[in-house]
XYZ file of C-alpha atoms in Angstrom:
465
model
C 0.000 0.000 0.000
C 2.814 2.408 0.914
C 4.540 1.643 -2.381
C 1.318 2.407 -4.285
C 1.039 5.756 -2.468
C 4.671 6.552 -3.310
C 4.025 5.739 -6.963
C 0.910 7.937 -6.952
C 2.700 10.905 -5.422
C 5.734 10.480 -7.671
C 3.544 10.240 -10.784
C 1.574 13.326 -9.755
C 4.740 15.319 -9.132
C 5.952 14.842 -12.728
C 2.504 15.031 -14.328
C 2.106 11.476 -15.640
C -0.088 8.497 -14.801
C 1.114 5.662 -12.553
C 1.138 3.329 -15.570
C 3.433 5.671 -17.493
C 5.715 6.114 -14.479
C 5.970 2.348 -14.056
C 6.877 1.979 -17.722
C 9.490 4.752 -17.540
C 11.166 3.197 -14.495
C 11.344 -0.200 -16.203
C 12.480 1.421 -19.431
C 15.354 3.242 -17.726
C 16.172 0.004 -15.851
C 17.094 -1.567 -19.207
C 20.356 0.408 -18.990
C 21.830 -1.253 -15.828
C 20.428 -4.648 -16.882
C 22.080 -4.290 -20.289
C 25.320 -3.261 -18.596
C 25.361 -6.478 -16.552
C 24.880 -8.529 -19.724
C 28.465 -7.648 -20.695
C 29.933 -9.720 -17.873
C 28.047 -12.993 -18.307
C 30.156 -15.998 -19.332
C 29.082 -18.224 -22.203
C 26.411 -17.967 -24.874
C 23.694 -19.897 -23.029
C 23.967 -17.694 -19.935
C 23.711 -14.568 -22.095
C 20.614 -15.818 -23.933
C 18.956 -16.948 -20.692
C 19.707 -13.650 -18.967
C 18.442 -11.600 -21.941
C 15.188 -13.578 -22.006
C 14.639 -13.544 -18.228
C 15.245 -9.801 -17.914
C 12.920 -9.137 -20.848
C 10.140 -11.175 -19.242
C 10.658 -9.555 -15.828
C 10.674 -5.971 -17.115
C 7.624 -6.661 -19.313
C 5.759 -7.990 -16.275
C 6.726 -5.022 -14.085
C 5.926 -2.463 -16.809
C 2.694 -3.860 -18.239
C 1.527 -6.749 -16.059
C 1.265 -10.499 -16.597
C -1.020 -10.237 -19.647
C 1.691 -8.443 -21.615
C 3.898 -11.538 -21.653
C 0.941 -13.564 -22.919
C 0.471 -11.061 -25.743
C 4.164 -11.183 -26.598
C 4.063 -14.978 -26.584
C 1.546 -15.124 -29.460
C 3.656 -13.579 -32.289
C 6.770 -15.263 -30.882
C 5.005 -18.654 -31.072
C 3.689 -17.908 -34.572
C 7.165 -17.035 -35.817
C 8.988 -19.983 -34.303
C 6.285 -22.533 -35.176
C 6.202 -21.391 -38.801
C 9.998 -21.643 -39.058
C 10.063 -25.099 -37.470
C 7.085 -26.566 -39.335
C 6.869 -24.881 -42.738
C 10.135 -23.220 -43.684
C 9.413 -22.588 -47.424
C 6.677 -20.077 -46.532
C 7.459 -19.200 -42.917
C 8.188 -15.558 -43.786
C 4.859 -14.790 -45.432
C 2.931 -16.764 -42.781
C 4.578 -14.851 -39.937
C 4.138 -11.526 -41.737
C 0.370 -11.799 -42.144
C -0.440 -13.620 -38.896
C 1.873 -11.362 -36.873
C 0.379 -8.211 -38.360
C -3.113 -9.644 -37.957
C -2.594 -10.191 -34.236
C -1.050 -6.733 -33.814
C -4.009 -5.102 -35.581
C -6.384 -7.031 -33.319
C -4.578 -5.707 -30.233
C -4.611 -2.165 -31.622
C -8.359 -2.355 -32.138
C -9.098 -4.041 -28.805
C -7.003 -1.692 -26.683
C -7.540 1.423 -28.845
C -3.884 2.088 -28.126
C -3.720 5.305 -30.139
C -6.281 6.962 -27.857
C -4.298 5.868 -24.810
C -1.048 7.289 -26.209
C -2.753 10.510 -27.274
C -4.021 11.030 -23.716
C -0.599 10.294 -22.253
C -1.342 6.673 -21.285
C 0.593 3.504 -22.026
C -0.037 -0.144 -22.793
C 1.877 -3.139 -24.140
C 0.973 -2.607 -27.803
C 3.945 -0.274 -28.374
C 6.352 -3.028 -27.315
C 4.296 -5.549 -29.299
C 4.822 -3.433 -32.416
C 8.601 -3.754 -32.102
C 8.382 -7.458 -31.272
C 6.243 -8.235 -34.331
C 8.835 -6.677 -36.639
C 11.591 -8.724 -35.009
C 9.822 -12.070 -35.366
C 8.845 -11.294 -38.973
C 12.409 -10.420 -39.979
C 13.722 -13.548 -38.267
C 11.244 -15.755 -40.151
C 11.902 -14.072 -43.509
C 15.670 -14.406 -43.039
C 15.275 -18.102 -42.187
C 13.177 -18.414 -45.341
C 15.961 -16.669 -47.306
C 18.397 -19.269 -45.975
C 16.922 -21.691 -48.519
C 18.033 -19.431 -51.378
C 21.467 -19.447 -52.987
C 23.575 -16.370 -53.623
C 23.350 -16.910 -57.359
C 19.567 -16.452 -57.058
C 20.135 -12.697 -57.175
C 20.028 -11.977 -53.439
C 20.411 -8.386 -52.323
C 23.257 -7.491 -49.992
C 20.923 -7.266 -46.988
C 19.611 -10.773 -47.736
C 23.128 -12.190 -47.988
C 24.115 -10.563 -44.694
C 21.013 -11.413 -42.639
C 19.819 -14.799 -43.931
C 19.797 -17.697 -41.481
C 20.979 -21.105 -42.609
C 20.061 -22.930 -39.408
C 17.017 -22.613 -37.162
C 17.935 -20.678 -33.997
C 17.458 -22.605 -30.770
C 14.440 -21.690 -28.663
C 16.528 -19.925 -26.012
C 18.379 -17.948 -28.718
C 15.059 -16.935 -30.227
C 13.502 -15.771 -26.939
C 16.688 -13.949 -25.973
C 16.669 -12.161 -29.329
C 12.995 -11.176 -29.023
C 13.097 -9.821 -25.474
C 16.790 -8.981 -25.011
C 17.003 -6.983 -21.774
C 13.792 -5.087 -22.581
C 14.973 -3.855 -25.999
C 11.473 -4.596 -27.322
C 10.067 -1.690 -25.276
C 10.973 0.967 -27.855
C 13.460 -0.699 -30.169
C 15.672 -0.501 -31.978
C 14.648 -3.311 -34.317
C 17.682 -5.451 -35.113
C 18.455 -8.705 -36.919
C 18.799 -12.191 -35.449
C 22.125 -12.619 -37.262
C 23.535 -9.518 -35.552
C 22.221 -10.641 -32.165
C 23.890 -14.048 -32.547
C 27.183 -12.526 -33.743
C 27.206 -10.144 -30.782
C 26.433 -12.882 -28.272
C 29.077 -15.190 -29.746
C 31.713 -12.482 -30.248
C 31.803 -12.771 -34.033
C 31.929 -10.272 -36.892
C 32.478 -6.675 -35.797
C 32.130 -7.802 -32.169
C 35.131 -10.121 -32.458
C 37.977 -9.084 -30.153
C 40.452 -10.321 -32.759
C 39.370 -7.696 -35.291
C 41.110 -4.582 -33.869
C 42.134 -5.467 -30.365
C 40.040 -5.350 -27.169
C 36.408 -4.273 -27.158
C 36.015 -0.478 -27.133
C 34.638 1.274 -24.067
C 30.940 2.163 -24.437
C 30.784 4.552 -21.500
C 31.463 7.843 -23.294
C 28.833 7.125 -25.947
C 26.363 6.006 -23.253
C 26.807 9.245 -21.283
C 26.315 11.250 -24.493
C 23.025 9.419 -25.178
C 21.848 9.985 -21.589
C 22.666 13.706 -21.697
C 20.794 13.929 -24.988
C 17.815 12.178 -23.383
C 17.783 14.622 -20.452
C 17.915 17.629 -22.774
C 15.112 16.276 -24.968
C 12.831 15.530 -22.027
C 13.480 18.945 -20.454
C 12.644 20.709 -23.695
C 9.534 18.578 -24.200
C 8.251 19.323 -20.684
C 8.838 23.035 -21.319
C 7.097 23.112 -24.713
C 4.124 20.779 -24.215
C 2.083 23.155 -21.994
C 2.636 25.919 -24.560
C 1.465 23.905 -27.573
C -1.140 21.355 -26.429
C -2.935 19.163 -28.987
C -6.293 20.223 -27.536
C -5.848 23.571 -29.293
C -6.658 21.950 -32.661
C -10.217 21.264 -31.477
C -10.572 24.650 -29.760
C -12.841 27.130 -31.614
C -10.225 29.820 -30.952
C -7.767 28.010 -33.239
C -10.128 28.301 -36.194
C -10.436 32.049 -35.632
C -6.695 32.551 -36.177
C -5.221 33.721 -39.448
C -3.621 31.359 -41.983
C 0.001 31.954 -40.986
C -0.662 31.676 -37.261
C -2.384 28.304 -37.789
C 0.499 27.121 -39.943
C 2.989 28.269 -37.300
C 1.074 26.437 -34.580
C 1.092 23.238 -36.630
C 4.871 23.557 -36.940
C 5.387 24.104 -33.207
C 2.966 21.333 -32.159
C 4.748 18.842 -34.408
C 8.159 19.995 -33.224
C 7.064 19.660 -29.582
C 5.799 16.105 -30.072
C 9.088 15.016 -31.687
C 11.111 15.767 -28.544
C 9.208 13.052 -26.668
C 10.306 10.496 -29.264
C 13.857 11.843 -29.181
C 13.907 11.188 -25.415
C 12.591 7.622 -25.729
C 15.008 6.699 -28.497
C 17.962 8.273 -26.678
C 17.282 6.055 -23.638
C 16.994 2.925 -25.811
C 20.195 3.929 -27.600
C 22.020 4.243 -24.260
C 20.803 0.778 -23.237
C 21.960 -0.880 -26.447
C 25.307 0.956 -26.455
C 26.251 0.010 -22.891
C 25.528 -3.655 -23.621
C 28.043 -3.568 -26.480
C 25.415 -4.417 -29.095
C 25.388 -0.788 -30.235
C 28.947 -1.009 -31.561
C 28.943 -0.620 -35.360
C 32.632 -0.871 -36.266
C 35.634 1.389 -36.503
C 36.276 4.601 -38.392
C 38.904 4.766 -41.133
C 40.830 7.437 -39.251
C 44.271 6.905 -37.744
C 44.077 5.758 -35.056
C 40.652 4.172 -35.688
C 37.820 5.219 -33.391
C 34.776 3.160 -32.411
C 31.394 3.992 -33.914
C 28.227 3.533 -31.851
C 25.471 4.276 -34.353
C 24.234 0.682 -34.792
C 21.442 1.348 -32.256
C 20.745 4.889 -33.426
C 17.069 5.476 -34.133
C 17.078 9.198 -34.851
C 19.433 11.890 -36.122
C 17.946 14.955 -34.442
C 19.818 17.613 -36.398
C 19.455 15.611 -39.600
C 15.671 15.664 -39.202
C 15.212 19.210 -37.948
C 17.336 20.571 -40.822
C 16.464 18.017 -43.517
C 17.054 19.559 -46.958
C 14.734 17.059 -48.605
C 11.801 14.901 -47.531
C 13.617 11.982 -49.191
C 16.112 11.822 -46.318
C 13.489 11.725 -43.545
C 13.244 7.886 -43.437
C 17.034 7.787 -42.989
C 17.030 10.107 -39.960
C 13.688 9.346 -38.224
C 12.836 5.971 -36.658
C 15.871 4.775 -38.571
C 15.761 1.075 -37.712
C 12.049 0.706 -38.532
C 12.623 2.582 -41.804
C 15.436 0.142 -42.589
C 13.131 -2.772 -41.764
C 10.422 -1.404 -44.063
C 12.935 -0.986 -46.870
C 14.368 -4.502 -46.569
C 11.133 -6.426 -45.953
C 8.523 -4.399 -47.861
C 9.885 -1.826 -50.315
C 12.752 -3.853 -51.856
C 10.705 -7.042 -52.044
C 7.953 -5.336 -54.040
C 10.399 -4.337 -56.777
C 10.442 -6.839 -59.637
C 13.818 -7.940 -60.970
C 15.089 -5.685 -63.709
C 12.685 -2.865 -62.839
C 13.061 0.331 -60.831
C 10.925 1.142 -57.792
C 8.198 3.728 -58.236
C 5.355 5.436 -56.428
C 3.497 2.131 -55.932
C 6.324 0.658 -53.828
C 6.570 3.900 -51.847
C 2.814 4.053 -51.186
C 2.612 0.340 -50.278
C 5.504 0.715 -47.821
C 3.939 3.774 -46.191
C 0.608 1.920 -45.983
C 2.250 -0.984 -44.136
C 3.827 1.544 -41.769
C 0.412 3.122 -41.170
C -1.200 -0.256 -40.395
C 1.707 -1.123 -38.089
C 1.024 2.040 -36.070
C -2.713 1.296 -35.796
C -5.950 1.576 -37.762
C -6.587 5.211 -36.992
C -7.560 7.543 -39.852
C -4.891 10.010 -38.742
C -2.121 7.423 -39.134
C -3.323 6.304 -42.548
C -3.728 9.868 -43.823
C -0.315 10.839 -42.452
C 1.512 8.024 -44.222
C -0.316 8.622 -47.511
C 0.643 12.265 -47.084
C 4.266 11.273 -46.439
C 4.332 9.257 -49.674
C 3.105 12.339 -51.551
C 5.602 14.523 -49.658
C 8.560 12.323 -50.615
C 7.436 12.023 -54.236
C 7.102 15.816 -54.482
C 10.535 16.314 -52.941
C 12.038 13.956 -55.521
C 10.638 16.154 -58.295
C 12.342 19.245 -56.838
C 15.564 17.270 -56.440
C 15.536 16.215 -60.104
C 15.122 19.849 -61.088
C 18.037 20.788 -58.805
C 20.369 18.493 -60.723
C 19.519 19.993 -64.127
C 19.953 23.737 -63.505
C 22.958 26.083 -63.127
C 24.479 26.434 -59.602
C 22.869 29.828 -58.934
C 19.365 28.508 -59.590
C 20.217 25.219 -57.900
C 20.782 27.007 -54.579
C 17.310 28.524 -54.851
C 15.808 25.080 -55.459
C 17.748 23.646 -52.498
C 16.214 26.315 -50.278
C 12.823 25.632 -51.862
C 13.135 21.897 -51.103
C 14.022 22.651 -47.494
C 11.042 25.018 -47.064
C 8.764 22.507 -48.801
C 9.898 19.735 -46.451
C 9.333 21.848 -43.311
C 5.909 23.002 -44.501
C 4.510 19.660 -45.644
C 5.972 17.690 -42.711
C 4.507 20.127 -40.161
C 1.135 19.983 -41.903
C 1.122 16.189 -42.346
C 2.129 15.228 -38.810
C -1.006 16.825 -37.347
C -2.903 13.715 -38.479
C -0.364 11.507 -36.705
C -0.966 13.426 -33.476
C -4.738 13.992 -33.393
C -5.627 10.595 -34.979
C -9.368 11.122 -35.521
C -10.687 11.697 -39.048
C -12.700 14.768 -38.068
C -9.813 16.543 -36.317
C -7.349 15.628 -39.064
C -9.543 16.923 -41.879
C -10.481 20.023 -39.866
C -6.810 20.822 -39.161
C -5.798 20.287 -42.793
C -8.771 22.329 -44.002
C -7.894 25.171 -41.641
C -4.832 25.887 -43.807
C -6.633 25.235 -47.108
C -5.085 21.749 -47.525
C -1.857 23.424 -48.589
C 0.297 20.451 -47.558
C -1.716 18.145 -49.813
C -2.133 20.445 -52.793
C 1.542 21.418 -53.158
C 2.915 17.815 -53.357
C 0.202 16.805 -55.844
C 0.949 19.853 -58.019
C 4.675 19.072 -57.922
C 4.090 15.441 -58.917
C 1.941 16.560 -61.865
C 4.507 19.182 -62.905
C 7.216 16.535 -62.648
C 5.459 14.577 -65.384
C 5.398 17.680 -67.594
C 8.739 19.354 -66.828
C 11.260 16.557 -67.260
C 14.857 17.774 -67.085
C 17.616 15.929 -68.886
C 19.486 13.273 -66.943
C 22.813 14.601 -65.626
C 25.743 12.405 -64.738
C 25.159 10.374 -61.607
C 26.844 12.161 -58.760
C 27.504 10.723 -55.337
C 24.680 12.818 -53.919
C 22.246 11.459 -56.468
C 23.218 7.886 -55.669
C 22.457 8.536 -52.028
C 19.037 9.890 -52.967
C-alpha cells in the first residue's frame, strides 16, 4: 500500500499516470540490466539472462497479460519456421500483423497514447517486426547467392534454425522490445558469440561504451526537459478549440509547426534512452572509423538523427534520420521485395511501404492519412531534387532552399494527423490551412510529369538519394 502511495505521489509530481511512471522506471532500468549482460560468461547464460530480464521488465511495466500477448507472435514465428520453412516468412508476416491489428483495435492504443497513457501494444509493435524479420531471413536461408540476393539478404539470412533460447533472448533482449531498436537475429547471434564486428580479434580489445552512453543519456535529459517546457505551450487540444479556427492562416500554420516539433522531442527522449541501453551492452557497436588511429562507432542502435531531421534539406532523407531502424526494416522487408527484378521502384512501392507503416502504427484515420501524405511529400521532394540536378548552380541554390522550405511546410502539416488521430480533427486541421500540404505535393508530382529535365551524370549525392 505504501509503495502504491509513493508511486501515486511520484507520478503526480511529474505530471504522468502511474502506468506511465511504471513503464518509464522499467524502461530506464534496461540500462543497468544491459550493462550487466556484458559480464556474463558463455552464450547460453547470455541468452537466458536476456530472455529472463525481458520477461521480468515486461511484467513489471505492463503486467502479466503483456507476456501472454508477446508470446503469441513469438510462437507464430517460431512454429512457422520449425514446421513450414518454405513459406514461414509470409505466414509470420500476415499472422503477426493480424494479431497486432487485433490488439490495436481491442485496446484502442492510439487513444491511450494521445491522452498520455501507455499499454503493451507499443512493445508488441517492435516485437512483431523482429519475429517477422527472423522468419523471412530463415526463409531466405533456402536461397542461394546466385539467385540474385540483395546485400541485406546475404548478410542477414539464417541457414540454421535458432534454438528456442536464442530466439527468446533475441525477441526480449534486456527489454529492448520496449521501444526498439529493431535489429536482426544474425547480428544478435554474432554479438552474443563475439563474431563479426564484435570479435575481439578484429582490432584489439572491445572499445569502451561509457562515453557514448553518457552522451546518449545527456541527450535524453535535454530532450525531455525541452519537451516538458514546450508541451504546456502547444497542447494538442488547441486543434479542437474554436479559438484556433479564428486565427489567421500563418498563425495556424505556425502552430502546426510548433505542435509537431514539440511532439518530436518526446520520441527523441525515448530513443535516446533505448540507444544508451543498447550501447552500454556492447550491441550498439557498429565498427571502426577509417581514421588513424581508428575510433569506435556507436550508431548501430541509433534510431534518430535529431539535427538531420530538424534541418532536412529534402523529404527523401526523412526515413534515414527518423525511426531509422524501422525505416530500414520497411525498406528490406517491404519496399525492396515489391520491386520486380530488372525494374526500378516507383510510387506504388513507396505508397505500399507507407501503408504498411500506417497499419503497423494502428488503424486510426490520422495514421493512414499521415503516411499517404508522407508518400506524396517524398514524391514531391524527388521532383524538386531532379530539377536541382539539371539547372545552373545559382538557380540550384534557390531550389535547395525551396526543397528545405517545402519539407518543413509539408511535414509540419502532415504530422497533425499523426498526433490527433481522428478523421474529423485531421480533416479540420488540414482544411484550416486550405489543404496546402496536400495540394503542393500533388501539383509538384503533376509538374514533374510535364517538366522533365535531362538526366545529368550520376553524382555521389544522387546515388544517395
